Tab-separated table of C-alpha atoms in Angstrom:
chain	number	residue	atom	x	y	z
S	1	MET	CA	-21.738	-39.038	27.784
S	2	ALA	CA	-24.602	-41.010	26.292
S	3	SER	CA	-26.099	-43.708	28.480
S	4	ILE	CA	-24.850	-47.252	27.952
S	5	PRO	CA	-27.488	-49.663	26.640
S	6	PRO	CA	-27.768	-52.387	29.312
S	7	ALA	CA	-27.208	-55.165	26.782
S	8	LEU	CA	-23.830	-53.670	25.848
S	9	SER	CA	-22.457	-52.884	29.313
S	10	SER	CA	-19.898	-55.714	29.176
S	11	TYR	CA	-18.219	-54.015	26.217
S	12	TRP	CA	-17.070	-51.140	28.445
S	13	GLN	CA	-15.858	-53.615	31.057
S	14	ASN	CA	-13.667	-55.848	28.892
S	15	GLY	CA	-14.413	-55.341	25.196
S	16	PHE	CA	-16.666	-58.427	25.213
S	17	ASN	CA	-13.666	-60.407	26.567
S	18	LEU	CA	-11.636	-59.567	23.467
S	19	GLU	CA	-8.154	-60.102	24.923
S	20	ALA	CA	-9.127	-63.395	26.561
S	21	HIS	CA	-10.675	-64.589	23.292
S	22	LEU	CA	-7.584	-63.576	21.305
S	23	GLY	CA	-5.221	-65.311	23.691
S	24	SER	CA	-7.286	-68.492	23.577
S	25	PHE	CA	-7.652	-68.426	19.785
S	26	LEU	CA	-3.987	-67.723	19.036
S	27	GLY	CA	-2.573	-69.810	21.898
S	28	LEU	CA	-0.713	-66.840	23.409
S	29	GLU	CA	0.089	-65.932	26.997
S	30	ALA	CA	-0.876	-62.418	28.107
S	31	ALA	CA	2.601	-60.872	27.729
S	32	GLU	CA	3.159	-62.335	24.252
S	33	LEU	CA	-0.284	-61.191	23.156
S	34	GLN	CA	0.434	-57.624	24.290
S	35	GLU	CA	3.683	-57.610	22.314
S	36	LYS	CA	1.929	-58.779	19.152
S	37	LEU	CA	-0.852	-56.228	19.602
S	38	ARG	CA	1.710	-53.414	19.846
S	39	ALA	CA	3.341	-54.526	16.588
S	40	GLY	CA	0.099	-55.287	14.755
S	41	GLN	CA	-0.452	-52.143	12.676
S	42	GLN	CA	3.182	-51.822	11.601
S	43	GLN	CA	3.347	-55.463	10.493
S	44	LEU	CA	0.154	-55.179	8.493
S	45	ALA	CA	1.319	-51.979	6.802
S	46	GLU	CA	4.647	-53.598	5.865
S	47	LEU	CA	2.804	-56.607	4.468
S	48	GLY	CA	0.567	-54.310	2.426
S	49	ARG	CA	3.462	-52.322	0.960
S	50	ARG	CA	5.247	-55.529	-0.008
S	51	ASP	CA	2.473	-57.846	-1.196
S	52	PHE	CA	-0.750	-55.937	-1.863
S	53	GLY	CA	-2.094	-55.379	-5.384
S	54	TRP	CA	-5.584	-54.511	-6.587
S	55	ASP	CA	-5.438	-57.298	-9.170
S	56	GLN	CA	-5.294	-59.866	-6.340
S	57	VAL	CA	-7.205	-58.091	-3.585
S	58	GLU	CA	-9.409	-61.052	-2.585
S	59	ALA	CA	-6.452	-63.419	-2.356
S	60	PHE	CA	-4.555	-60.878	-0.243
S	61	TYR	CA	-7.284	-60.611	2.404
S	62	ARG	CA	-8.273	-64.271	2.240
S	63	ASP	CA	-4.859	-65.922	2.115
S	64	ARG	CA	-2.006	-63.493	2.809
S	65	VAL	CA	-2.897	-61.416	5.879
S	66	GLY	CA	-3.427	-64.428	8.142
S	67	SER	CA	-3.814	-63.295	11.752
S	68	ALA	CA	-2.039	-59.949	11.125
S	69	TYR	CA	-5.263	-58.118	10.354
S	70	LEU	CA	-6.912	-59.753	13.367
S	71	LEU	CA	-4.234	-58.275	15.642
S	72	ASP	CA	-4.330	-54.895	13.906
S	73	LEU	CA	-8.101	-54.607	14.356
S	74	ALA	CA	-7.943	-55.819	17.955
S	75	ALA	CA	-5.277	-53.254	18.846
S	76	TRP	CA	-7.403	-50.482	17.347
S	77	HIS	CA	-10.546	-51.594	19.195
S	78	LEU	CA	-8.747	-51.969	22.529
S	79	SER	CA	-7.192	-48.500	22.251
S	80	SER	CA	-10.421	-46.786	21.112
S	81	THR	CA	-12.986	-47.939	23.653
S	82	ASP	CA	-15.183	-44.840	23.686
S	83	TYR	CA	-15.073	-44.357	19.919
S	84	ILE	CA	-16.023	-47.971	19.217
S	85	GLY	CA	-18.527	-47.701	22.040
S	86	ASP	CA	-20.351	-44.895	20.257
S	87	THR	CA	-20.485	-47.055	17.132
S	88	LEU	CA	-22.087	-49.772	19.247
S	89	ARG	CA	-24.572	-47.224	20.590
S	90	LEU	CA	-25.471	-46.422	16.988
S	91	VAL	CA	-25.938	-50.130	16.298
S	92	ALA	CA	-28.163	-50.436	19.360
S	93	ASP	CA	-30.224	-47.440	18.210
S	94	GLN	CA	-30.772	-48.573	14.627
S	95	ALA	CA	-30.181	-52.326	14.126
S	96	ARG	CA	-33.315	-54.454	13.832
S	97	GLY	CA	-34.391	-57.915	12.723
S	98	LEU	CA	-32.001	-59.855	10.507
S	99	VAL	CA	-28.578	-58.192	10.430
S	100	LEU	CA	-25.634	-58.695	8.058
S	101	ASP	CA	-22.198	-57.668	9.331
S	102	PHE	CA	-20.307	-57.479	6.052
S	103	GLY	CA	-16.551	-57.849	6.426
S	104	GLY	CA	-16.988	-57.889	10.175
S	105	GLY	CA	-13.345	-58.344	11.216
S	106	ILE	CA	-13.010	-59.335	14.875
S	107	GLY	CA	-16.761	-59.422	15.513
S	108	THR	CA	-17.208	-56.556	17.994
S	109	HIS	CA	-20.129	-55.080	16.064
S	110	THR	CA	-21.610	-58.520	15.401
S	111	ILE	CA	-21.587	-59.282	19.112
S	112	GLY	CA	-23.021	-55.881	19.959
S	113	ALA	CA	-25.860	-56.353	17.472
S	114	ALA	CA	-26.577	-59.904	18.659
S	115	LEU	CA	-27.002	-58.639	22.226
S	116	CYS	CA	-29.610	-56.038	21.233
S	117	PRO	CA	-33.240	-57.060	21.928
S	118	ALA	CA	-34.505	-55.692	18.604
S	119	VAL	CA	-32.111	-57.940	16.634
S	120	GLU	CA	-33.220	-61.462	15.824
S	121	GLN	CA	-30.072	-62.869	14.233
S	122	VAL	CA	-26.728	-61.702	12.867
S	123	ILE	CA	-24.916	-63.143	9.876
S	124	PHE	CA	-21.193	-62.433	10.153
S	125	TRP	CA	-19.440	-62.635	6.811
S	126	ASP	CA	-15.762	-62.034	6.207
S	127	ILE	CA	-13.600	-63.229	3.337
S	128	ASN	CA	-10.806	-64.156	5.771
S	129	PRO	CA	-11.426	-67.674	7.188
S	130	ILE	CA	-9.375	-66.886	10.306
S	131	HIS	CA	-11.782	-64.060	11.134
S	132	ARG	CA	-14.786	-66.358	10.698
S	133	GLN	CA	-13.211	-68.970	12.977
S	134	PHE	CA	-12.374	-66.355	15.595
S	135	VAL	CA	-15.866	-64.867	15.650
S	136	GLN	CA	-17.394	-68.337	15.849
S	137	LEU	CA	-15.229	-68.985	18.913
S	138	ARG	CA	-16.314	-65.663	20.437
S	139	ALA	CA	-19.979	-66.476	19.808
S	140	GLU	CA	-19.600	-69.851	21.520
S	141	LYS	CA	-17.790	-68.408	24.544
S	142	LEU	CA	-20.422	-65.679	24.944
S	143	GLY	CA	-23.369	-68.058	24.542
S	144	LEU	CA	-24.449	-66.427	21.280
S	145	SER	CA	-24.082	-69.341	18.858
S	146	GLU	CA	-27.825	-69.373	18.164
S	147	ARG	CA	-27.837	-65.670	17.322
S	148	ILE	CA	-24.577	-65.393	15.337
S	149	HIS	CA	-23.838	-67.379	12.179
S	150	CYS	CA	-20.516	-67.308	10.322
S	151	PRO	CA	-21.062	-68.965	6.918
S	152	GLU	CA	-18.259	-69.563	4.424
S	153	THR	CA	-20.376	-68.013	1.664
S	154	LEU	CA	-23.179	-65.514	1.824
S	155	PRO	CA	-26.573	-67.206	1.610
S	156	GLU	CA	-28.590	-66.305	-1.467
S	157	GLY	CA	-32.135	-65.022	-1.608
S	158	ILE	CA	-32.093	-63.424	1.849
S	159	PHE	CA	-33.090	-59.809	2.477
S	160	PHE	CA	-31.821	-57.942	5.516
S	161	ASP	CA	-33.371	-55.431	7.877
S	162	THR	CA	-29.943	-53.987	8.708
S	163	ILE	CA	-26.505	-54.114	7.113
S	164	LEU	CA	-23.349	-53.160	9.007
S	165	CYS	CA	-20.226	-52.352	7.013
S	166	PHE	CA	-17.423	-50.765	9.020
S	167	ASP	CA	-13.873	-50.199	7.709
S	168	VAL	CA	-14.501	-52.274	4.597
S	169	VAL	CA	-15.409	-50.316	1.443
S	170	GLU	CA	-12.010	-48.579	1.238
S	171	HIS	CA	-10.510	-52.067	0.832
S	172	LEU	CA	-12.667	-52.945	-2.195
S	173	PRO	CA	-11.727	-52.422	-5.855
S	174	ASP	CA	-15.268	-51.173	-6.670
S	175	PRO	CA	-17.014	-49.742	-3.578
S	176	ALA	CA	-19.863	-48.273	-5.674
S	177	ALA	CA	-20.791	-51.757	-6.891
S	178	GLN	CA	-20.861	-52.966	-3.280
S	179	LEU	CA	-23.261	-50.152	-2.365
S	180	ARG	CA	-25.599	-51.252	-5.160
S	181	GLN	CA	-25.440	-54.794	-3.791
S	182	PHE	CA	-26.300	-53.556	-0.310
S	183	TYR	CA	-29.286	-51.713	-1.768
S	184	ALA	CA	-30.488	-54.930	-3.422
S	185	TRP	CA	-30.032	-56.946	-0.205
S	186	LEU	CA	-31.975	-54.544	2.016
S	187	LYS	CA	-35.686	-54.825	2.696
S	188	PRO	CA	-37.758	-51.755	1.709
S	189	GLU	CA	-37.423	-50.218	5.191
S	190	GLY	CA	-33.884	-51.498	5.698
S	191	LYS	CA	-30.977	-49.468	7.046
S	192	LEU	CA	-27.282	-49.390	6.216
S	193	LEU	CA	-24.718	-48.460	8.889
S	194	ILE	CA	-21.428	-47.747	7.162
S	195	ASN	CA	-18.170	-45.816	7.225
S	196	TRP	CA	-15.223	-45.327	4.865
S	197	TYR	CA	-11.682	-43.926	4.766
S	198	PHE	CA	-10.454	-43.428	1.201
S	199	PHE	CA	-6.947	-42.375	2.167
S	200	LYS	CA	-3.589	-44.145	2.279
S	201	GLY	CA	-2.443	-42.143	5.298
S	202	PHE	CA	0.061	-39.320	5.661
S	203	ASN	CA	2.908	-41.833	5.897
S	204	ASP	CA	1.433	-44.560	3.667
S	205	GLU	CA	0.319	-46.459	6.755
S	206	PHE	CA	-2.737	-47.746	4.862
S	207	PRO	CA	-1.245	-48.937	1.547
S	208	PHE	CA	-4.272	-51.162	0.856
S	209	HIS	CA	-6.848	-48.332	0.982
S	210	LEU	CA	-8.483	-47.231	-2.247
S	211	ASP	CA	-7.884	-43.585	-3.156
S	212	ASP	CA	-8.741	-43.501	-6.869
S	213	PRO	CA	-10.630	-40.170	-7.288
S	214	GLN	CA	-12.937	-41.504	-10.003
S	215	LYS	CA	-13.968	-44.578	-8.005
S	216	VAL	CA	-14.442	-42.509	-4.865
S	217	GLU	CA	-16.695	-40.096	-6.771
S	218	GLN	CA	-18.714	-43.016	-8.147
S	219	PHE	CA	-19.131	-44.290	-4.582
S	220	PHE	CA	-20.649	-41.008	-3.422
S	221	GLN	CA	-22.861	-40.756	-6.501
S	222	VAL	CA	-24.383	-44.147	-5.713
S	223	LEU	CA	-24.625	-43.384	-1.992
S	224	GLN	CA	-26.491	-40.134	-2.619
S	225	SER	CA	-28.821	-41.596	-5.232
S	226	HIS	CA	-29.769	-44.808	-3.395
S	227	PHE	CA	-29.842	-43.908	0.308
S	228	LEU	CA	-31.086	-41.152	2.616
S	229	GLU	CA	-29.001	-40.313	5.677
S	230	VAL	CA	-30.564	-40.719	9.113
S	231	PHE	CA	-29.277	-38.297	11.751
S	232	HIS	CA	-27.415	-39.655	14.764
S	233	PRO	CA	-25.741	-37.677	17.566
S	234	TYR	CA	-22.423	-39.512	17.884
S	235	LEU	CA	-19.052	-38.011	16.916
S	236	ILE	CA	-17.890	-40.984	14.851
S	237	THR	CA	-17.212	-41.646	11.178
S	238	ALA	CA	-20.007	-44.232	10.886
S	239	ARG	CA	-23.225	-43.023	9.257
S	240	CYS	CA	-26.742	-44.447	9.145
S	241	TYR	CA	-28.787	-44.549	5.937
S	242	ARG	CA	-32.183	-45.883	5.077
S	243	LYS	CA	-32.928	-47.377	1.728
S	244	TRP	CA	-34.399	-44.781	-0.627
S	245	ASN	CA	-37.307	-46.392	-2.419
S	246	LYS	CA	-37.797	-43.793	-5.138
S	247	GLY	CA	-40.619	-45.520	-7.004
């Protein structure tokens, strides 16, 4: 087992206080929170099958999912400690300077990056206002308000040393276009830490995941023409790329 970076040791103890933060944010007692966490993925999948459409994807994530996606993500993180932990090790290995956590969900990776000595500041951006409010609360409770910012809109004219994008691109109608945007946002020596899962599941448990073969192929064409992969030793889906400055 890889050594735990000292700055991240509290993740293995309590997930950066995730359950306590959730209970405080949602106003739930421990037993009620556990019940909602157990039902989280099923409720989100049912919502997706009923209400999701690619013509209204932004409105779905911004307005329709509410706290359902928050609970779904939290349940996954709490049940996958070592897997998420290896992703945090990757962040600790590679993240530097000004970091963007794009579509950062419940903020685990934002918090992990903000605790790393090589990181100066993290911008957490998520289209869902509930997620932004939750991560702002987590930053305050962990004493990280000066290192984590949760703006309503992405600031313009800023270039990043590191971009994190975990479990996001499969939810976008044009993931190749988002890759091109990441390339434009990165500094010349910048790195992109990213994963993807272009699959609706064996039982349609991920009805809001993109699986259009043409768009998936375009994604990989852009990935392979704009970025060079950097090896890492962890058995996780996340990959690290550096910007390929071909000029």
